[in-house]
Amino acid sequence: MSAIVVNFISSAVLSISGLFIVKGMNNCKNNIFSIRTIILMGCLIILPMIIHDIQYTYLYSIIVYLITILTYKYALNISFPKTIISSAMLMLFVSLLDSVISGIVVYFLSFEEARENIFICLSSSIIISAVLLIIFQLKNIRNKFCKFILEIENKRLTHFIIFFVLIIIGICILFYIISNNFQLNTIFTTSFLILIIFYMLVIILIAEKNNYDKLSDEYDGLLDYVKVFEDWIETEQLNRHEYKNQLAVLRCMTKEKKVKEKIDSIINNNINIDSAIISQLKYLPKGGFKGLLYYKIVVARNQKVNIDVDVSIDVNKKLNKLDKDKLDIISKLLGIYCDNAIEAAKETRKKIVLIEIYEYNDVIHIVISNTYNKKKDISKRNEKGVSTKGEGRGNGLYFAAKLINKNKWIEEKQDIVDNFYIQKISILNETKRLNNK
């Protein structure tokens, strides 16, 4: 079998399997059996053959990457950001498996011999394609990559796209260095180690992004729930108010002392049980923020935690000026810090949580104070997976730290005063934010 035929088959196998893999990554429903797709795939198969050379150059892989982006973009009719990321991931997987095969071949052949060996070239292409097709047949893996790519496109995370492009360029250069030193020496092993580090960076990035998105989705779900809860509380309060008026009318209609006492008991003990809290929260904006605090108060009381809320009248206008996205971020942070405060407080004797929301010097401050167990080490509380609540917990504060780092209009500070752990969130206006730069 001639080298041209082998190169054609190898290129065709990798290109066609790559098309199905990228299609799966992006959950495309397009018909790929069209004349346009056949012409584009023909270019993707033939062009790498034309520029293929025994002596490997890093420009070869970069050019193949660019051709791959253009081919899959128009064959699958997907956006450039999606194509750039998915094509980069495809090349990363291909280069990873190619590195494994190269690591085995280096014991037996030189680079030139390996590149010229028909059996190795053909079998490596088939093995790489088969392994990748099997991996991306797994629905769980395919869905994770699909979600990851969709998030990058929807949120216009340009830095992720730049990261993947730079990783591909870096890997191409490393392959060039390895090809020029295809023997077991210091340069080969060092380059191979750097290559492994690159792969690990990509794995860590994808895992971190998926964990972040998972936590974000959970808190988005909570916000959707508390919006319903918020409406229910306000409706319930109106019903209670009407119920109270009706009881007052009945009280006036009876002359029985015992009946009047019973009505007074119902009004005083049941109807107004949460009136103080509802009165405090009336200054907060609707849309999840207020409902979240209602919800956390219920959670705290169900766990026998003494919770008190103090909201300044001044914050109403300031908070109502914040757009929905900012309010959602503040709500997520408030939810995380309240959860941790309640968890910490319920382990103490006094079980106290205090929430203060006020405005000072044109800055809104949210202060959450709670009693805590002094015997527990809280120095590493913001690290991922670290928690005083047991193994597998502790991602909330890590998620909060990531949120704050991404939003420079928020500042946070922790302090310990007497027996209270104090968490403070400050919402800066535009002037304050620019002055702090």
CSV table of C-alpha atoms in Angstrom, one decimal:
chain,number,residue,atom,x,y,z
A,1,MET,CA,0.0,0.0,0.0
A,2,SER,CA,1.5,3.3,-1.1
A,3,ALA,CA,2.2,6.2,1.3
A,4,ILE,CA,-0.3,8.4,-0.5
A,5,VAL,CA,-3.2,5.9,0.0
A,6,VAL,CA,-2.2,5.5,3.7
A,7,ASN,CA,-2.1,9.2,4.2
A,8,PHE,CA,-5.5,9.6,2.5
A,9,ILE,CA,-7.1,6.8,4.7
A,10,SER,CA,-5.5,8.2,7.9
A,11,SER,CA,-6.7,11.7,7.1
A,12,ALA,CA,-10.2,10.5,6.1
A,13,VAL,CA,-10.6,8.4,9.3
A,14,LEU,CA,-9.5,11.3,11.6
A,15,SER,CA,-11.5,14.0,9.7
A,16,ILE,CA,-14.8,12.0,9.5
A,17,SER,CA,-14.6,10.7,13.1
A,18,GLY,CA,-13.8,14.3,14.1
A,19,LEU,CA,-16.9,15.5,12.4
A,20,PHE,CA,-19.1,13.1,14.4
A,21,ILE,CA,-17.3,14.0,17.7
A,22,VAL,CA,-17.7,17.8,17.1
A,23,LYS,CA,-21.3,17.2,16.1
A,24,GLY,CA,-21.9,15.4,19.4
A,25,MET,CA,-20.0,18.0,21.5
A,26,ASN,CA,-22.4,20.7,20.1
A,27,ASN,CA,-25.5,18.6,20.1
A,28,CYS,CA,-26.1,19.4,16.4
A,29,LYS,CA,-29.2,18.1,14.7
A,30,ASN,CA,-28.0,19.1,11.2
A,31,ASN,CA,-28.0,16.7,8.3
A,32,ILE,CA,-24.3,16.1,7.6
A,33,PHE,CA,-24.9,14.0,4.5
A,34,SER,CA,-25.2,17.0,2.1
A,35,ILE,CA,-23.2,18.0,-1.0
A,36,ARG,CA,-21.7,21.0,0.9
A,37,THR,CA,-20.5,18.8,3.7
A,38,ILE,CA,-19.0,16.3,1.3
A,39,ILE,CA,-17.1,19.1,-0.5
A,40,LEU,CA,-15.9,20.7,2.8
A,41,MET,CA,-14.8,17.3,4.2
A,42,GLY,CA,-13.0,16.6,0.9
A,43,CYS,CA,-11.0,19.7,1.5
A,44,LEU,CA,-10.3,18.8,5.1
A,45,ILE,CA,-9.1,15.3,4.1
A,46,ILE,CA,-7.0,16.3,1.0
A,47,LEU,CA,-5.3,19.6,2.2
A,48,PRO,CA,-3.5,18.0,5.2
A,49,MET,CA,-2.2,15.4,2.8
A,50,ILE,CA,-0.8,18.0,0.4
A,51,ILE,CA,1.0,19.9,3.2
A,52,HIS,CA,2.1,16.7,5.0
A,53,ASP,CA,5.8,16.2,5.2
A,54,ILE,CA,8.1,13.6,6.8
A,55,GLN,CA,9.8,16.5,8.8
A,56,TYR,CA,7.2,17.7,11.2
A,57,THR,CA,6.7,21.5,11.6
A,58,TYR,CA,4.4,23.1,14.2
A,59,LEU,CA,2.8,25.2,11.4
A,60,TYR,CA,1.4,22.0,9.9
A,61,SER,CA,-0.8,21.4,13.0
A,62,ILE,CA,-1.8,25.1,13.3
A,63,ILE,CA,-2.9,25.1,9.6
A,64,VAL,CA,-4.8,21.8,10.1
A,65,TYR,CA,-6.5,23.4,13.2
A,66,LEU,CA,-7.6,26.4,11.1
A,67,ILE,CA,-8.9,24.2,8.3
A,68,THR,CA,-10.7,22.1,10.8
A,69,ILE,CA,-12.4,25.2,12.3
A,70,LEU,CA,-13.6,26.4,8.9
A,71,THR,CA,-14.8,23.0,7.7
A,72,TYR,CA,-16.8,22.0,10.9
A,73,LYS,CA,-18.2,25.5,11.3
A,74,TYR,CA,-19.9,25.5,7.8
A,75,ALA,CA,-20.5,21.7,7.7
A,76,LEU,CA,-22.4,21.7,11.0
A,77,ASN,CA,-23.6,25.4,10.7
A,78,ILE,CA,-22.5,26.3,14.2
A,79,SER,CA,-20.9,29.6,15.6
A,80,PHE,CA,-17.2,30.3,15.5
A,81,PRO,CA,-16.8,30.3,19.3
A,82,LYS,CA,-18.3,26.8,19.4
A,83,THR,CA,-16.2,25.6,16.5
A,84,ILE,CA,-13.0,27.0,17.9
A,85,ILE,CA,-13.5,25.4,21.4
A,86,SER,CA,-14.8,22.1,20.1
A,87,SER,CA,-12.1,21.8,17.4
A,88,ALA,CA,-9.5,22.6,20.1
A,89,MET,CA,-10.8,19.9,22.3
A,90,LEU,CA,-10.8,17.5,19.5
A,91,MET,CA,-7.1,18.3,18.7
A,92,LEU,CA,-6.3,18.0,22.4
A,93,PHE,CA,-7.7,14.5,22.6
A,94,VAL,CA,-6.0,13.5,19.3
A,95,SER,CA,-2.7,14.9,20.5
A,96,LEU,CA,-3.1,13.2,23.9
A,97,LEU,CA,-3.6,9.8,22.4
A,98,ASP,CA,-0.9,10.5,19.8
A,99,SER,CA,1.5,11.3,22.7
A,100,VAL,CA,0.7,8.0,24.4
A,101,ILE,CA,1.4,6.1,21.1
A,102,SER,CA,4.6,8.2,20.6
A,103,GLY,CA,5.7,7.4,24.1
A,104,ILE,CA,5.5,3.7,23.2
A,105,VAL,CA,7.0,4.0,19.7
A,106,VAL,CA,10.1,6.0,20.9
A,107,TYR,CA,11.5,2.8,22.5
A,108,PHE,CA,11.6,1.1,19.1
A,109,LEU,CA,11.9,3.6,16.2
A,110,SER,CA,13.2,7.1,15.3
A,111,PHE,CA,10.8,9.9,14.5
A,112,GLU,CA,11.4,9.6,10.7
A,113,GLU,CA,11.0,5.8,10.8
A,114,ALA,CA,7.7,6.2,12.7
A,115,ARG,CA,6.4,8.8,10.2
A,116,GLU,CA,7.3,6.7,7.2
A,117,ASN,CA,6.0,3.4,8.7
A,118,ILE,CA,2.7,2.7,6.9
A,119,PHE,CA,1.4,0.3,9.6
A,120,ILE,CA,2.0,2.7,12.5
A,121,CYS,CA,0.5,5.7,10.7
A,122,LEU,CA,-2.7,3.8,9.7
A,123,SER,CA,-3.1,1.9,13.0
A,124,SER,CA,-2.6,5.0,15.1
A,125,SER,CA,-5.2,6.9,13.2
A,126,ILE,CA,-7.7,4.1,13.5
A,127,ILE,CA,-7.0,3.6,17.2
A,128,ILE,CA,-7.3,7.3,18.0
A,129,SER,CA,-10.6,7.7,16.1
A,130,ALA,CA,-12.1,4.5,17.6
A,131,VAL,CA,-11.1,5.5,21.2
A,132,LEU,CA,-12.6,9.0,20.8
A,133,LEU,CA,-15.8,7.8,19.2
A,134,ILE,CA,-16.3,5.4,22.1
A,135,ILE,CA,-15.6,8.1,24.6
A,136,PHE,CA,-18.1,10.5,23.1
A,137,GLN,CA,-20.7,7.8,22.7
A,138,LEU,CA,-21.0,8.1,26.5
A,139,LYS,CA,-24.0,10.4,27.1
A,140,ASN,CA,-22.7,11.8,30.4
A,141,ILE,CA,-19.3,12.9,28.9
A,142,ARG,CA,-20.9,14.3,25.8
A,143,ASN,CA,-23.4,16.3,27.7
A,144,LYS,CA,-20.7,17.8,30.0
A,145,PHE,CA,-18.7,19.0,27.0
A,146,CYS,CA,-21.9,20.3,25.3
A,147,LYS,CA,-22.8,22.3,28.4
A,148,PHE,CA,-19.3,23.6,28.8
A,149,ILE,CA,-19.1,24.9,25.2
A,150,LEU,CA,-22.7,26.3,25.4
A,151,GLU,CA,-21.8,28.3,28.5
A,152,ILE,CA,-18.7,29.8,26.9
A,153,GLU,CA,-20.7,30.9,23.9
A,154,ASN,CA,-23.7,32.2,25.9
A,155,LYS,CA,-21.6,34.2,28.4
A,156,ARG,CA,-19.2,35.3,25.8
A,157,LEU,CA,-16.2,34.1,27.8
A,158,THR,CA,-13.5,35.3,25.3
A,159,HIS,CA,-10.7,34.4,27.7
A,160,PHE,CA,-11.6,30.7,27.5
A,161,ILE,CA,-11.4,30.8,23.7
A,162,ILE,CA,-8.0,32.6,23.9
A,163,PHE,CA,-6.8,30.0,26.5
A,164,PHE,CA,-7.7,27.1,24.2
A,165,VAL,CA,-6.1,28.7,21.1
A,166,LEU,CA,-2.9,29.3,23.1
A,167,ILE,CA,-2.9,25.8,24.5
A,168,ILE,CA,-3.2,24.4,20.9
A,169,ILE,CA,-0.3,26.6,19.7
A,170,GLY,CA,1.8,25.6,22.8
A,171,ILE,CA,1.2,21.9,22.1
A,172,CYS,CA,2.1,22.3,18.4
A,173,ILE,CA,5.4,23.8,19.4
A,174,LEU,CA,6.0,21.1,22.0
A,175,PHE,CA,5.3,18.4,19.3
A,176,TYR,CA,7.9,20.1,17.1
A,177,ILE,CA,10.5,20.0,19.9
A,178,ILE,CA,9.7,16.4,20.6
A,179,SER,CA,9.9,15.4,16.9
A,180,ASN,CA,13.4,17.0,16.7
A,181,ASN,CA,14.5,15.0,19.8
A,182,PHE,CA,12.6,11.8,19.3
A,183,GLN,CA,14.7,9.7,21.7
A,184,LEU,CA,14.9,9.2,25.4
A,185,ASN,CA,16.9,12.2,26.5
A,186,THR,CA,16.4,15.2,28.8
A,187,ILE,CA,14.8,17.4,26.1
A,188,PHE,CA,12.3,14.7,25.1
A,189,THR,CA,11.2,13.9,28.7
A,190,THR,CA,11.0,17.6,29.7
A,191,SER,CA,8.9,18.4,26.7
A,192,PHE,CA,6.7,15.4,27.4
A,193,LEU,CA,6.2,16.5,31.0
A,194,ILE,CA,5.2,20.0,29.9
A,195,LEU,CA,2.8,18.5,27.5
A,196,ILE,CA,1.2,16.5,30.3
A,197,ILE,CA,1.0,19.7,32.4
A,198,PHE,CA,-0.9,21.4,29.5
A,199,TYR,CA,-3.4,18.5,29.4
A,200,MET,CA,-3.9,18.7,33.1
A,201,LEU,CA,-4.5,22.4,32.9
A,202,VAL,CA,-7.3,21.8,30.4
A,203,ILE,CA,-8.8,19.1,32.6
A,204,ILE,CA,-8.7,21.3,35.7
A,205,LEU,CA,-10.2,24.2,33.8
A,206,ILE,CA,-13.1,22.2,32.5
A,207,ALA,CA,-13.7,20.5,35.9
A,208,GLU,CA,-13.7,23.9,37.7
A,209,LYS,CA,-16.0,25.4,35.1
A,210,ASN,CA,-18.5,22.5,35.4
A,211,ASN,CA,-18.4,22.7,39.3
A,212,TYR,CA,-18.9,26.4,39.2
A,213,ASP,CA,-21.8,26.1,36.8
A,214,LYS,CA,-23.4,23.3,38.8
A,215,LEU,CA,-23.3,25.4,42.0
A,216,SER,CA,-24.6,28.5,40.1
A,217,ASP,CA,-27.5,26.4,38.7
A,218,GLU,CA,-28.4,25.2,42.2
A,219,TYR,CA,-28.5,28.8,43.5
A,220,ASP,CA,-30.5,29.9,40.4
A,221,GLY,CA,-33.0,27.2,41.2
A,222,LEU,CA,-33.2,28.4,44.8
A,223,LEU,CA,-33.8,31.9,43.6
A,224,ASP,CA,-36.6,30.7,41.4
A,225,TYR,CA,-38.1,28.9,44.4
A,226,VAL,CA,-37.8,31.9,46.7
A,227,LYS,CA,-39.5,34.2,44.2
A,228,VAL,CA,-42.6,32.0,44.5
A,229,PHE,CA,-42.1,31.8,48.2
A,230,GLU,CA,-41.9,35.6,48.3
A,231,ASP,CA,-45.2,36.0,46.5
A,232,TRP,CA,-46.8,33.4,48.8
A,233,ILE,CA,-45.6,35.3,51.9
A,234,GLU,CA,-47.0,38.6,50.8
A,235,THR,CA,-50.3,37.0,49.7
A,236,GLU,CA,-50.5,35.2,53.0
A,237,GLN,CA,-49.9,38.4,54.9
A,238,LEU,CA,-52.8,40.1,53.0
A,239,ASN,CA,-55.0,37.2,53.8
A,240,ARG,CA,-54.0,37.3,57.4
A,241,HIS,CA,-54.7,41.0,57.6
A,242,GLU,CA,-58.2,40.4,56.1
A,243,TYR,CA,-58.7,37.5,58.5
A,244,LYS,CA,-57.7,39.8,61.4
A,245,ASN,CA,-60.3,42.4,60.3
A,246,GLN,CA,-63.0,39.7,60.1
A,247,LEU,CA,-62.1,38.5,63.6
A,248,ALA,CA,-62.3,42.1,64.9
A,249,VAL,CA,-65.8,42.5,63.4
A,250,LEU,CA,-66.9,39.2,65.1
A,251,ARG,CA,-65.4,40.4,68.4
A,252,CYS,CA,-67.6,43.5,68.3
A,253,MET,CA,-70.6,41.4,67.5
A,254,THR,CA,-70.3,39.2,70.6
A,255,LYS,CA,-70.8,40.0,74.3
A,256,GLU,CA,-69.4,36.8,75.6
A,257,LYS,CA,-66.2,37.5,77.5
A,258,LYS,CA,-64.7,34.0,76.8
A,259,VAL,CA,-65.3,34.4,73.0
A,260,LYS,CA,-63.6,37.9,73.1
A,261,GLU,CA,-60.6,36.5,75.0
A,262,LYS,CA,-60.3,33.6,72.4
A,263,ILE,CA,-60.4,36.0,69.5
A,264,ASP,CA,-57.8,38.3,71.2
A,265,SER,CA,-55.6,35.2,71.7
A,266,ILE,CA,-55.8,34.2,68.0
A,267,ILE,CA,-55.1,37.8,66.8
A,268,ASN,CA,-52.1,38.3,69.1
A,269,ASN,CA,-50.5,34.9,69.1
A,270,ASN,CA,-51.0,33.6,65.5
A,271,ILE,CA,-51.7,36.4,63.1
A,272,ASN,CA,-48.9,38.8,64.1
A,273,ILE,CA,-46.2,36.2,64.8
A,274,ASP,CA,-44.0,37.4,61.9
A,275,SER,CA,-45.2,40.9,61.7
A,276,ALA,CA,-41.9,42.4,63.0
A,277,ILE,CA,-39.8,40.5,60.4
A,278,ILE,CA,-42.2,41.3,57.6
A,279,SER,CA,-42.1,45.0,58.6
A,280,GLN,CA,-38.3,44.9,58.5
A,281,LEU,CA,-38.2,43.2,55.1
A,282,LYS,CA,-40.7,45.5,53.4
A,283,TYR,CA,-37.8,47.9,52.4
A,284,LEU,CA,-36.1,45.2,50.3
A,285,PRO,CA,-36.7,44.8,46.6
A,286,LYS,CA,-38.8,41.9,45.3
A,287,GLY,CA,-37.5,39.4,42.7
A,288,GLY,CA,-35.8,36.9,45.0
A,289,PHE,CA,-33.8,39.0,47.4
A,290,LYS,CA,-36.6,39.5,49.9
A,291,GLY,CA,-37.9,36.0,49.4
A,292,LEU,CA,-34.5,34.5,50.1
A,293,LEU,CA,-34.4,36.2,53.5
A,294,TYR,CA,-37.9,35.0,54.3
A,295,TYR,CA,-36.8,31.5,53.4
A,296,LYS,CA,-33.6,31.6,55.4
A,297,ILE,CA,-35.5,33.0,58.4
A,298,VAL,CA,-37.9,30.0,58.2
A,299,VAL,CA,-34.9,27.6,57.9
A,300,ALA,CA,-33.2,29.2,60.9
A,301,ARG,CA,-36.3,28.9,63.1
A,302,ASN,CA,-36.9,25.3,62.1
A,303,GLN,CA,-33.4,24.6,63.3
A,304,LYS,CA,-34.1,26.4,66.6
A,305,VAL,CA,-31.7,29.3,65.7
A,306,ASN,CA,-32.5,32.7,67.0
A,307,ILE,CA,-32.4,35.0,64.0
A,308,ASP,CA,-33.0,38.7,63.9
A,309,VAL,CA,-33.1,41.1,60.9
A,310,ASP,CA,-32.5,44.8,60.9
A,311,VAL,CA,-33.0,46.7,57.6
A,312,SER,CA,-32.5,50.4,57.2
A,313,ILE,CA,-35.1,52.5,55.4
A,314,ASP,CA,-32.3,54.1,53.3
A,315,VAL,CA,-31.4,50.9,51.4
A,316,ASN,CA,-34.7,50.7,49.5
A,317,LYS,CA,-33.8,53.2,46.7
A,318,LYS,CA,-30.2,52.0,46.5
A,319,LEU,CA,-31.1,48.3,46.1
A,320,ASN,CA,-34.0,49.0,43.7
A,321,LYS,CA,-31.4,50.7,41.4
A,322,LEU,CA,-29.5,47.5,41.0
A,323,ASP,CA,-30.3,45.5,37.8
A,324,LYS,CA,-31.6,41.9,38.0
A,325,ASP,CA,-28.1,40.3,37.4
A,326,LYS,CA,-26.5,42.2,40.3
A,327,LEU,CA,-29.5,41.4,42.6
A,328,ASP,CA,-29.2,37.7,41.7
A,329,ILE,CA,-25.4,37.8,42.5
A,330,ILE,CA,-26.1,39.5,45.9
A,331,SER,CA,-28.9,37.0,46.6
A,332,LYS,CA,-26.6,34.0,45.9
A,333,LEU,CA,-23.9,35.5,48.2
A,334,LEU,CA,-26.5,36.2,50.9
A,335,GLY,CA,-27.8,32.7,50.6
A,336,ILE,CA,-24.3,31.1,51.0
A,337,TYR,CA,-23.4,33.3,54.0
A,338,CYS,CA,-26.7,32.8,55.7
A,339,ASP,CA,-26.4,29.0,55.3
A,340,ASN,CA,-23.0,29.0,56.9
A,341,ALA,CA,-24.1,31.4,59.6
A,342,ILE,CA,-27.1,29.2,60.5
A,343,GLU,CA,-24.9,26.0,60.4
A,344,ALA,CA,-22.3,27.5,62.7
A,345,ALA,CA,-24.8,29.1,65.1
A,346,LYS,CA,-26.9,25.9,65.7
A,347,GLU,CA,-23.7,24.2,67.1
A,348,THR,CA,-23.5,26.9,69.9
A,349,ARG,CA,-25.4,27.3,73.1
A,350,LYS,CA,-27.0,30.7,72.3
A,351,LYS,CA,-27.7,29.9,68.6
A,352,ILE,CA,-27.8,33.6,67.4
A,353,VAL,CA,-27.7,34.9,63.8
A,354,LEU,CA,-28.0,38.7,63.2
A,355,ILE,CA,-28.5,40.2,59.7
A,356,GLU,CA,-28.1,44.0,59.2
A,357,ILE,CA,-28.6,45.8,55.9
A,358,TYR,CA,-27.8,49.5,55.9
A,359,GLU,CA,-26.3,52.3,53.8
A,360,TYR,CA,-23.3,54.3,54.9
A,361,ASN,CA,-21.2,56.7,52.9
A,362,ASP,CA,-23.1,55.9,49.7
A,363,VAL,CA,-22.3,52.2,50.1
A,364,ILE,CA,-24.8,49.4,50.9
A,365,HIS,CA,-23.5,47.0,53.6
A,366,ILE,CA,-24.9,43.6,54.4
A,367,VAL,CA,-23.6,42.3,57.7
A,368,ILE,CA,-24.2,38.7,58.9
A,369,SER,CA,-23.1,37.9,62.5
A,370,ASN,CA,-23.4,34.6,64.2
A,371,THR,CA,-22.2,32.7,67.2
A,372,TYR,CA,-19.7,30.0,66.4
A,373,ASN,CA,-17.7,27.1,67.9
A,374,LYS,CA,-14.3,28.5,68.8
A,375,LYS,CA,-12.8,25.0,68.9
A,376,LYS,CA,-13.2,24.5,65.1
A,377,ASP,CA,-10.5,25.7,62.7
A,378,ILE,CA,-12.0,28.2,60.3
A,379,SER,CA,-8.8,29.6,58.8
A,380,LYS,CA,-9.2,27.6,55.5
A,381,ARG,CA,-13.0,28.1,55.2
A,382,ASN,CA,-12.7,29.7,51.7
A,383,GLU,CA,-10.8,26.8,50.1
A,384,LYS,CA,-12.7,24.4,47.9
A,385,GLY,CA,-14.0,21.3,49.7
A,386,VAL,CA,-12.9,22.6,53.1
A,387,SER,CA,-15.7,22.6,55.6
A,388,THR,CA,-16.3,22.2,59.3
A,389,LYS,CA,-19.6,20.4,58.3
A,390,GLY,CA,-17.9,17.3,57.1
A,391,GLU,CA,-16.3,15.8,54.1
A,392,GLY,CA,-17.7,16.6,50.6
A,393,ARG,CA,-19.1,20.0,51.9
A,394,GLY,CA,-17.6,23.4,51.9
A,395,ASN,CA,-18.0,24.4,48.2
A,396,GLY,CA,-20.4,27.3,49.1
A,397,LEU,CA,-17.7,29.7,50.4
A,398,TYR,CA,-15.4,28.7,47.6
A,399,PHE,CA,-18.2,29.6,45.1
A,400,ALA,CA,-18.8,32.9,46.9
A,401,ALA,CA,-15.1,33.8,46.6
A,402,LYS,CA,-15.2,33.1,42.9
A,403,LEU,CA,-18.3,35.3,42.5
A,404,ILE,CA,-16.7,38.2,44.3
A,405,ASN,CA,-13.5,37.9,42.3
A,406,LYS,CA,-15.5,38.1,39.1
A,407,ASN,CA,-17.5,41.2,40.3
A,408,LYS,CA,-15.3,44.1,41.3
A,409,TRP,CA,-18.4,46.1,42.5
A,410,ILE,CA,-18.6,43.8,45.6
A,411,GLU,CA,-16.2,43.8,48.5
A,412,GLU,CA,-16.3,41.3,51.4
A,413,LYS,CA,-14.6,41.2,54.8
A,414,GLN,CA,-14.6,38.8,57.7
A,415,ASP,CA,-14.0,39.6,61.3
A,416,ILE,CA,-14.3,38.0,64.8
A,417,VAL,CA,-15.6,40.1,67.7
A,418,ASP,CA,-16.1,38.5,71.1
A,419,ASN,CA,-18.1,35.3,70.4
A,420,PHE,CA,-19.4,36.4,67.0
A,421,TYR,CA,-18.1,35.6,63.5
A,422,ILE,CA,-18.9,38.6,61.3
A,423,GLN,CA,-19.3,38.4,57.5
A,424,LYS,CA,-19.6,41.8,55.7
A,425,ILE,CA,-20.6,42.4,52.0
A,426,SER,CA,-20.3,45.9,50.6
A,427,ILE,CA,-22.0,46.9,47.4
A,428,LEU,CA,-20.0,49.7,45.8
A,429,ASN,CA,-21.4,52.3,43.5
A,430,GLU,CA,-19.6,53.2,40.3
A,431,THR,CA,-17.7,56.1,41.9
A,432,LYS,CA,-16.5,54.1,44.8
A,433,ARG,CA,-15.5,51.2,42.5
A,434,LEU,CA,-13.3,53.5,40.3
A,435,ASN,CA,-11.7,55.1,43.3
A,436,ASN,CA,-10.7,51.7,44.7
A,437,LYS,CA,-8.9,50.7,41.6
